[in-house]
């Protein structure tokens, strides 16, 4: 049984297929420019033996073809697939805001589980009744700080009230399970990060808030990610991107 989220996103991209103007795989971010500028995290597993299929010729493919890459277990290839899908989704929100600020507001006095370590954890610790981070990266795990391995998901999500999920879980294929656990807990779910598909169909899977980005100046943004831009935020990127929020 494949991922329902991934299959739905690939179908959407194929229905909205178009030509690709630019494909850039930066150290931290991957970008595909077609109708819009689609972004995803460059999921780098550190294996130099892995190539992205068709590298050097990605711009000769169409969005529908690149979208198929999201199925790949070469996660850098899957990053290209998600960026391609995001490139045909109009990045429209109800408001411009940082998803983490929204999460802090909603999470006051509640048990919050954050999937993927984001900056500004201290703020969450100050407002939450209980705050746990689940992390895949073994070097970031620190139980004394409430940062647990991602294998703890089954246990810690069951009584969570707010679940903040990094959209990179779409790339590593853990998204469906995390959404299922969140649904069972009846938790409020925020899908967050530049990789987030700003698409209403995500609400059908139990997401309550989509917190992504809109690229305002694609070529300036592409240049910066190709030259080693790390965390994305509007002020650091001089307005090349905006944070956007879409609620069901």
PDB file of C-alpha atoms in Angstrom:
ATOM      1  CA  UNK A   1       0.000   0.000   0.000  1.00  0.00           C
ATOM      2  CA  UNK A   2       1.623   3.228  -1.151  1.00  0.00           C
ATOM      3  CA  UNK A   3       1.378   6.639   0.449  1.00  0.00           C
ATOM      4  CA  UNK A   4      -2.011   8.246  -0.149  1.00  0.00           C
ATOM      5  CA  UNK A   5      -0.526  11.696   0.364  1.00  0.00           C
ATOM      6  CA  UNK A   6       2.218  11.093  -2.191  1.00  0.00           C
ATOM      7  CA  UNK A   7      -0.143   9.545  -4.762  1.00  0.00           C
ATOM      8  CA  UNK A   8      -2.540  12.496  -4.443  1.00  0.00           C
ATOM      9  CA  UNK A   9       0.250  15.037  -4.872  1.00  0.00           C
ATOM     10  CA  UNK A  10       1.656  13.246  -7.936  1.00  0.00           C
ATOM     11  CA  UNK A  11      -1.832  13.073  -9.497  1.00  0.00           C
ATOM     12  CA  UNK A  12      -2.309  16.788  -8.899  1.00  0.00           C
ATOM     13  CA  UNK A  13       1.014  17.572 -10.601  1.00  0.00           C
ATOM     14  CA  UNK A  14       0.137  15.425 -13.611  1.00  0.00           C
ATOM     15  CA  UNK A  15      -3.224  17.133 -13.998  1.00  0.00           C
ATOM     16  CA  UNK A  16      -1.455  20.505 -13.889  1.00  0.00           C
ATOM     17  CA  UNK A  17       1.557  19.459 -15.964  1.00  0.00           C
ATOM     18  CA  UNK A  18       3.776  22.101 -17.531  1.00  0.00           C
ATOM     19  CA  UNK A  19       7.294  22.823 -18.739  1.00  0.00           C
ATOM     20  CA  UNK A  20      10.208  23.400 -16.376  1.00  0.00           C
ATOM     21  CA  UNK A  21      12.232  26.611 -16.611  1.00  0.00           C
ATOM     22  CA  UNK A  22      14.806  25.822 -13.935  1.00  0.00           C
ATOM     23  CA  UNK A  23      15.785  22.987 -11.594  1.00  0.00           C
ATOM     24  CA  UNK A  24      18.369  23.674  -8.895  1.00  0.00           C
ATOM     25  CA  UNK A  25      19.533  21.303  -6.170  1.00  0.00           C
ATOM     26  CA  UNK A  26      21.276  23.382  -3.509  1.00  0.00           C
ATOM     27  CA  UNK A  27      22.964  22.145  -0.346  1.00  0.00           C
ATOM     28  CA  UNK A  28      19.921  22.893   1.826  1.00  0.00           C
ATOM     29  CA  UNK A  29      17.097  23.612  -0.616  1.00  0.00           C
ATOM     30  CA  UNK A  30      15.926  22.253  -3.941  1.00  0.00           C
ATOM     31  CA  UNK A  31      13.964  24.430  -6.287  1.00  0.00           C
ATOM     32  CA  UNK A  32      11.944  23.743  -9.428  1.00  0.00           C
ATOM     33  CA  UNK A  33      10.620  26.707 -11.377  1.00  0.00           C
ATOM     34  CA  UNK A  34       7.665  26.077 -13.676  1.00  0.00           C
ATOM     35  CA  UNK A  35       4.362  27.912 -13.251  1.00  0.00           C
ATOM     36  CA  UNK A  36       5.496  28.980  -9.766  1.00  0.00           C
ATOM     37  CA  UNK A  37       8.704  28.506  -7.839  1.00  0.00           C
ATOM     38  CA  UNK A  38       8.446  25.195  -5.947  1.00  0.00           C
ATOM     39  CA  UNK A  39      10.771  24.524  -3.041  1.00  0.00           C
ATOM     40  CA  UNK A  40      11.644  21.496  -0.948  1.00  0.00           C
ATOM     41  CA  UNK A  41      14.395  20.617   1.471  1.00  0.00           C
ATOM     42  CA  UNK A  42      17.394  18.895  -0.147  1.00  0.00           C
ATOM     43  CA  UNK A  43      17.183  15.611   1.718  1.00  0.00           C
ATOM     44  CA  UNK A  44      20.827  14.641   1.749  1.00  0.00           C
ATOM     45  CA  UNK A  45      21.684  11.235   3.155  1.00  0.00           C
ATOM     46  CA  UNK A  46      25.414  11.867   2.676  1.00  0.00           C
ATOM     47  CA  UNK A  47      25.877   9.026   0.198  1.00  0.00           C
ATOM     48  CA  UNK A  48      28.067  10.271  -2.667  1.00  0.00           C
ATOM     49  CA  UNK A  49      27.254   7.177  -4.717  1.00  0.00           C
ATOM     50  CA  UNK A  50      23.675   8.335  -5.250  1.00  0.00           C
ATOM     51  CA  UNK A  51      22.921  10.485  -8.280  1.00  0.00           C
ATOM     52  CA  UNK A  52      19.663  12.210  -9.077  1.00  0.00           C
ATOM     53  CA  UNK A  53      18.330  10.383 -12.125  1.00  0.00           C
ATOM     54  CA  UNK A  54      18.767  12.475 -15.266  1.00  0.00           C
ATOM     55  CA  UNK A  55      20.907  15.173 -13.601  1.00  0.00           C
ATOM     56  CA  UNK A  56      21.977  17.805 -16.106  1.00  0.00           C
ATOM     57  CA  UNK A  57      18.784  17.290 -18.117  1.00  0.00           C
ATOM     58  CA  UNK A  58      16.045  17.877 -15.559  1.00  0.00           C
ATOM     59  CA  UNK A  59      14.844  21.028 -17.334  1.00  0.00           C
ATOM     60  CA  UNK A  60      14.099  18.962 -20.440  1.00  0.00           C
ATOM     61  CA  UNK A  61      11.529  16.958 -18.481  1.00  0.00           C
ATOM     62  CA  UNK A  62       8.026  18.104 -17.569  1.00  0.00           C
ATOM     63  CA  UNK A  63       6.580  18.598 -14.110  1.00  0.00           C
ATOM     64  CA  UNK A  64       4.513  15.392 -14.349  1.00  0.00           C
ATOM     65  CA  UNK A  65       7.656  13.357 -15.000  1.00  0.00           C
ATOM     66  CA  UNK A  66       9.666  14.945 -12.204  1.00  0.00           C
ATOM     67  CA  UNK A  67       6.723  14.555  -9.806  1.00  0.00           C
ATOM     68  CA  UNK A  68       7.220  10.777 -10.078  1.00  0.00           C
ATOM     69  CA  UNK A  69      10.594  11.230  -8.364  1.00  0.00           C
ATOM     70  CA  UNK A  70       8.724  11.736  -5.093  1.00  0.00           C
ATOM     71  CA  UNK A  71       8.223   7.957  -4.955  1.00  0.00           C
ATOM     72  CA  UNK A  72      11.986   7.357  -4.921  1.00  0.00           C
ATOM     73  CA  UNK A  73      13.875   6.089  -1.873  1.00  0.00           C
ATOM     74  CA  UNK A  74      16.852   8.092  -3.101  1.00  0.00           C
ATOM     75  CA  UNK A  75      15.641  10.962  -0.933  1.00  0.00           C
ATOM     76  CA  UNK A  76      17.487  13.636  -2.889  1.00  0.00           C
ATOM     77  CA  UNK A  77      15.524  12.479  -5.948  1.00  0.00           C
ATOM     78  CA  UNK A  78      12.334  12.595  -3.879  1.00  0.00           C
ATOM     79  CA  UNK A  79      13.213  16.203  -2.914  1.00  0.00           C
ATOM     80  CA  UNK A  80      13.285  17.100  -6.608  1.00  0.00           C
ATOM     81  CA  UNK A  81       9.898  15.401  -7.004  1.00  0.00           C
ATOM     82  CA  UNK A  82       8.299  17.424  -4.202  1.00  0.00           C
ATOM     83  CA  UNK A  83       9.783  20.706  -5.456  1.00  0.00           C
ATOM     84  CA  UNK A  84       8.381  19.912  -8.918  1.00  0.00           C
ATOM     85  CA  UNK A  85       4.915  19.286  -7.457  1.00  0.00           C
ATOM     86  CA  UNK A  86       5.110  22.498  -5.425  1.00  0.00           C
ATOM     87  CA  UNK A  87       5.984  24.376  -8.619  1.00  0.00           C
ATOM     88  CA  UNK A  88       2.446  23.902  -9.975  1.00  0.00           C
ATOM     89  CA  UNK A  89       0.674  24.797  -6.721  1.00  0.00           C
ATOM     90  CA  UNK A  90      -0.322  28.433  -6.381  1.00  0.00           C
ATOM     91  CA  UNK A  91       1.312  29.564  -3.114  1.00  0.00           C
ATOM     92  CA  UNK A  92      -1.751  31.232  -1.646  1.00  0.00           C
ATOM     93  CA  UNK A  93      -2.436  31.746   2.032  1.00  0.00           C
ATOM     94  CA  UNK A  94      -5.115  33.380   4.173  1.00  0.00           C
ATOM     95  CA  UNK A  95      -2.395  35.391   5.893  1.00  0.00           C
ATOM     96  CA  UNK A  96       1.303  36.067   5.860  1.00  0.00           C
ATOM     97  CA  UNK A  97       2.767  34.711   9.084  1.00  0.00           C
ATOM     98  CA  UNK A  98       5.381  32.355  10.442  1.00  0.00           C
ATOM     99  CA  UNK A  99       3.847  28.949  11.136  1.00  0.00           C
ATOM    100  CA  UNK A 100       5.883  28.578  14.331  1.00  0.00           C
ATOM    101  CA  UNK A 101       4.299  31.747  15.771  1.00  0.00           C
ATOM    102  CA  UNK A 102       0.857  30.360  14.949  1.00  0.00           C
ATOM    103  CA  UNK A 103       1.805  27.039  16.584  1.00  0.00           C
ATOM    104  CA  UNK A 104       2.917  28.829  19.769  1.00  0.00           C
ATOM    105  CA  UNK A 105      -0.444  30.636  19.978  1.00  0.00           C
ATOM    106  CA  UNK A 106      -2.473  27.452  19.434  1.00  0.00           C
ATOM    107  CA  UNK A 107      -0.246  25.368  21.718  1.00  0.00           C
ATOM    108  CA  UNK A 108      -0.518  27.447  24.892  1.00  0.00           C
ATOM    109  CA  UNK A 109      -1.148  25.148  27.857  1.00  0.00           C
ATOM    110  CA  UNK A 110      -1.311  22.051  25.648  1.00  0.00           C
ATOM    111  CA  UNK A 111       0.835  19.012  24.959  1.00  0.00           C
ATOM    112  CA  UNK A 112       2.771  19.794  21.770  1.00  0.00           C
ATOM    113  CA  UNK A 113       4.687  17.253  19.724  1.00  0.00           C
ATOM    114  CA  UNK A 114       7.017  18.687  17.076  1.00  0.00           C
ATOM    115  CA  UNK A 115       8.233  16.373  14.331  1.00  0.00           C
ATOM    116  CA  UNK A 116      11.593  17.661  13.140  1.00  0.00           C
ATOM    117  CA  UNK A 117      13.617  20.094  15.255  1.00  0.00           C
ATOM    118  CA  UNK A 118      12.836  23.698  14.363  1.00  0.00           C
ATOM    119  CA  UNK A 119      14.518  26.823  15.730  1.00  0.00           C
ATOM    120  CA  UNK A 120      13.083  28.605  18.778  1.00  0.00           C
ATOM    121  CA  UNK A 121      12.310  25.572  20.956  1.00  0.00           C
ATOM    122  CA  UNK A 122      12.610  27.653  24.127  1.00  0.00           C
ATOM    123  CA  UNK A 123       9.449  29.610  23.270  1.00  0.00           C
ATOM    124  CA  UNK A 124       7.493  26.363  22.984  1.00  0.00           C
ATOM    125  CA  UNK A 125       8.838  25.098  26.304  1.00  0.00           C
ATOM    126  CA  UNK A 126       7.651  28.311  27.955  1.00  0.00           C
ATOM    127  CA  UNK A 127       4.035  28.078  26.762  1.00  0.00           C
ATOM    128  CA  UNK A 128       3.295  24.340  26.442  1.00  0.00           C
ATOM    129  CA  UNK A 129       2.024  22.051  29.172  1.00  0.00           C
ATOM    130  CA  UNK A 130       4.387  19.446  27.722  1.00  0.00           C
ATOM    131  CA  UNK A 131       6.698  19.764  24.735  1.00  0.00           C
ATOM    132  CA  UNK A 132       8.405  16.911  22.896  1.00  0.00           C
ATOM    133  CA  UNK A 133      10.477  16.965  19.714  1.00  0.00           C
ATOM    134  CA  UNK A 134      10.845  13.850  17.558  1.00  0.00           C
ATOM    135  CA  UNK A 135      13.979  13.780  15.456  1.00  0.00           C
ATOM    136  CA  UNK A 136      15.376  11.390  12.845  1.00  0.00           C
ATOM    137  CA  UNK A 137      18.902  12.792  13.052  1.00  0.00           C
ATOM    138  CA  UNK A 138      20.707  10.781  15.762  1.00  0.00           C
ATOM    139  CA  UNK A 139      23.078  13.681  16.460  1.00  0.00           C
ATOM    140  CA  UNK A 140      20.217  15.948  17.537  1.00  0.00           C
ATOM    141  CA  UNK A 141      18.570  13.476  19.933  1.00  0.00           C
ATOM    142  CA  UNK A 142      18.759  14.544  23.575  1.00  0.00           C
ATOM    143  CA  UNK A 143      16.124  13.035  25.915  1.00  0.00           C
ATOM    144  CA  UNK A 144      17.112  15.407  28.742  1.00  0.00           C
ATOM    145  CA  UNK A 145      15.947  18.259  26.485  1.00  0.00           C
ATOM    146  CA  UNK A 146      12.792  16.424  25.367  1.00  0.00           C
ATOM    147  CA  UNK A 147      14.287  15.578  21.950  1.00  0.00           C
ATOM    148  CA  UNK A 148      13.464  11.925  21.317  1.00  0.00           C
ATOM    149  CA  UNK A 149      14.111   9.567  18.399  1.00  0.00           C
ATOM    150  CA  UNK A 150      11.364   9.501  15.763  1.00  0.00           C
ATOM    151  CA  UNK A 151      10.585   5.895  16.744  1.00  0.00           C
ATOM    152  CA  UNK A 152       8.867   7.348  19.842  1.00  0.00           C
ATOM    153  CA  UNK A 153       6.033   8.653  17.627  1.00  0.00           C
ATOM    154  CA  UNK A 154       3.645   5.783  18.410  1.00  0.00           C
ATOM    155  CA  UNK A 155       3.905   6.519  22.129  1.00  0.00           C
ATOM    156  CA  UNK A 156       4.123  10.297  22.362  1.00  0.00           C
ATOM    157  CA  UNK A 157       1.539  11.320  19.748  1.00  0.00           C
ATOM    158  CA  UNK A 158      -1.312   9.297  21.272  1.00  0.00           C
ATOM    159  CA  UNK A 159      -2.179  12.032  23.795  1.00  0.00           C
ATOM    160  CA  UNK A 160      -0.800  15.050  21.910  1.00  0.00           C
ATOM    161  CA  UNK A 161      -3.113  18.030  21.475  1.00  0.00           C
ATOM    162  CA  UNK A 162      -1.039  19.890  18.894  1.00  0.00           C
ATOM    163  CA  UNK A 163       1.249  18.168  16.384  1.00  0.00           C
ATOM    164  CA  UNK A 164       3.671  20.224  14.299  1.00  0.00           C
ATOM    165  CA  UNK A 165       4.931  18.174  11.356  1.00  0.00           C
ATOM    166  CA  UNK A 166       7.805  19.170   9.090  1.00  0.00           C
ATOM    167  CA  UNK A 167       6.815  18.779   5.440  1.00  0.00           C
ATOM    168  CA  UNK A 168      10.059  16.859   4.835  1.00  0.00           C
ATOM    169  CA  UNK A 169       8.125  13.865   6.196  1.00  0.00           C
ATOM    170  CA  UNK A 170       6.547  13.762   2.711  1.00  0.00           C
ATOM    171  CA  UNK A 171      10.027  13.198   1.235  1.00  0.00           C
ATOM    172  CA  UNK A 172      10.967  10.417   3.692  1.00  0.00           C
ATOM    173  CA  UNK A 173       7.481   8.841   3.361  1.00  0.00           C
ATOM    174  CA  UNK A 174       6.584   8.974   7.071  1.00  0.00           C
ATOM    175  CA  UNK A 175       3.783  11.530   6.559  1.00  0.00           C
ATOM    176  CA  UNK A 176       0.830   9.110   6.295  1.00  0.00           C
ATOM    177  CA  UNK A 177       1.612   7.319   9.541  1.00  0.00           C
ATOM    178  CA  UNK A 178       2.181  10.571  11.429  1.00  0.00           C
ATOM    179  CA  UNK A 179      -1.130  11.959  10.183  1.00  0.00           C
ATOM    180  CA  UNK A 180      -2.895   8.736  11.141  1.00  0.00           C
ATOM    181  CA  UNK A 181      -1.475   8.877  14.689  1.00  0.00           C
ATOM    182  CA  UNK A 182      -2.436  12.556  14.941  1.00  0.00           C
ATOM    183  CA  UNK A 183      -5.989  11.792  13.764  1.00  0.00           C
ATOM    184  CA  UNK A 184      -6.344   9.076  16.398  1.00  0.00           C
ATOM    185  CA  UNK A 185      -5.226  11.542  19.055  1.00  0.00           C
ATOM    186  CA  UNK A 186      -7.671  14.086  17.625  1.00  0.00           C
ATOM    187  CA  UNK A 187      -4.770  16.547  17.644  1.00  0.00           C
ATOM    188  CA  UNK A 188      -4.585  19.881  15.867  1.00  0.00           C
ATOM    189  CA  UNK A 189      -2.094  19.415  13.012  1.00  0.00           C
ATOM    190  CA  UNK A 190       0.200  22.039  11.513  1.00  0.00           C
ATOM    191  CA  UNK A 191       2.235  21.046   8.441  1.00  0.00           C
ATOM    192  CA  UNK A 192       5.176  23.403   8.227  1.00  0.00           C
ATOM    193  CA  UNK A 193       8.290  24.415   6.330  1.00  0.00           C
ATOM    194  CA  UNK A 194       9.298  25.549   2.826  1.00  0.00           C
ATOM    195  CA  UNK A 195       8.544  22.026   1.482  1.00  0.00           C
ATOM    196  CA  UNK A 196       4.836  22.338   2.419  1.00  0.00           C
ATOM    197  CA  UNK A 197       2.400  21.857  -0.498  1.00  0.00           C
ATOM    198  CA  UNK A 198      -0.069  24.756  -0.123  1.00  0.00           C
ATOM    199  CA  UNK A 199      -2.918  22.644  -1.422  1.00  0.00           C
ATOM    200  CA  UNK A 200      -6.413  22.188   0.009  1.00  0.00           C
ATOM    201  CA  UNK A 201      -6.275  18.444  -0.607  1.00  0.00           C
ATOM    202  CA  UNK A 202      -3.856  18.237   2.358  1.00  0.00           C
ATOM    203  CA  UNK A 203      -6.822  19.129   4.590  1.00  0.00           C
ATOM    204  CA  UNK A 204      -8.512  15.880   3.526  1.00  0.00           C
ATOM    205  CA  UNK A 205      -5.686  13.993   5.254  1.00  0.00           C
ATOM    206  CA  UNK A 206      -6.294  15.681   8.582  1.00  0.00           C
ATOM    207  CA  UNK A 207      -4.004  18.717   8.347  1.00  0.00           C
ATOM    208  CA  UNK A 208      -5.521  21.853   9.957  1.00  0.00           C
ATOM    209  CA  UNK A 209      -2.924  24.467   8.990  1.00  0.00           C
ATOM    210  CA  UNK A 210      -0.494  24.630   6.071  1.00  0.00           C
ATOM    211  CA  UNK A 211       2.462  26.884   6.864  1.00  0.00           C
ATOM    212  CA  UNK A 212       4.724  27.278   3.856  1.00  0.00           C
ATOM    213  CA  UNK A 213       6.430  29.901   1.761  1.00  0.00           C
ATOM    214  CA  UNK A 214       5.776  31.931  -1.336  1.00  0.00           C
ATOM    215  CA  UNK A 215       8.770  32.802  -3.488  1.00  0.00           C
ATOM    216  CA  UNK A 216       8.402  36.420  -4.617  1.00  0.00           C
ATOM    217  CA  UNK A 217      11.603  36.682  -6.672  1.00  0.00           C
ATOM    218  CA  UNK A 218      12.456  33.252  -8.065  1.00  0.00           C
ATOM    219  CA  UNK A 219      15.781  34.003  -9.762  1.00  0.00           C
ATOM    220  CA  UNK A 220      17.193  35.885  -6.802  1.00  0.00           C
ATOM    221  CA  UNK A 221      16.067  33.055  -4.488  1.00  0.00           C
ATOM    222  CA  UNK A 222      17.536  30.346  -6.753  1.00  0.00           C
ATOM    223  CA  UNK A 223      20.865  32.170  -6.833  1.00  0.00           C
ATOM    224  CA  UNK A 224      20.956  32.328  -3.025  1.00  0.00           C
ATOM    225  CA  UNK A 225      20.116  28.656  -2.471  1.00  0.00           C
ATOM    226  CA  UNK A 226      22.683  27.643  -5.080  1.00  0.00           C
ATOM    227  CA  UNK A 227      25.281  29.595  -3.081  1.00  0.00           C
ATOM    228  CA  UNK A 228      24.631  27.947   0.275  1.00  0.00           C
ATOM    229  CA  UNK A 229      21.639  29.667   1.889  1.00  0.00           C
ATOM    230  CA  UNK A 230      20.634  27.743   5.047  1.00  0.00           C
ATOM    231  CA  UNK A 231      17.423  28.366   7.019  1.00  0.00           C
ATOM    232  CA  UNK A 232      14.858  30.341   5.044  1.00  0.00           C
ATOM    233  CA  UNK A 233      13.303  33.472   6.454  1.00  0.00           C
ATOM    234  CA  UNK A 234      11.975  36.606   4.726  1.00  0.00           C
ATOM    235  CA  UNK A 235      14.259  39.144   6.419  1.00  0.00           C
ATOM    236  CA  UNK A 236      17.442  37.161   5.790  1.00  0.00           C
ATOM    237  CA  UNK A 237      16.376  36.675   2.152  1.00  0.00           C
ATOM    238  CA  UNK A 238      15.585  40.377   1.704  1.00  0.00           C
ATOM    239  CA  UNK A 239      11.964  39.730   0.797  1.00  0.00           C
ATOM    240  CA  UNK A 240      12.658  37.087  -1.852  1.00  0.00           C
ATOM    241  CA  UNK A 241      10.197  34.873   0.061  1.00  0.00           C
ATOM    242  CA  UNK A 242       7.201  35.366   2.336  1.00  0.00           C
ATOM    243  CA  UNK A 243       5.863  33.012   4.994  1.00  0.00           C
ATOM    244  CA  UNK A 244       2.246  32.097   4.270  1.00  0.00           C
ATOM    245  CA  UNK A 245      -0.457  30.308   6.247  1.00  0.00           C
ATOM    246  CA  UNK A 246      -3.486  28.496   4.872  1.00  0.00           C
ATOM    247  CA  UNK A 247      -6.185  27.151   7.183  1.00  0.00           C
ATOM    248  CA  UNK A 248      -9.014  24.784   6.406  1.00  0.00           C
TER     249      UNK A 248
END
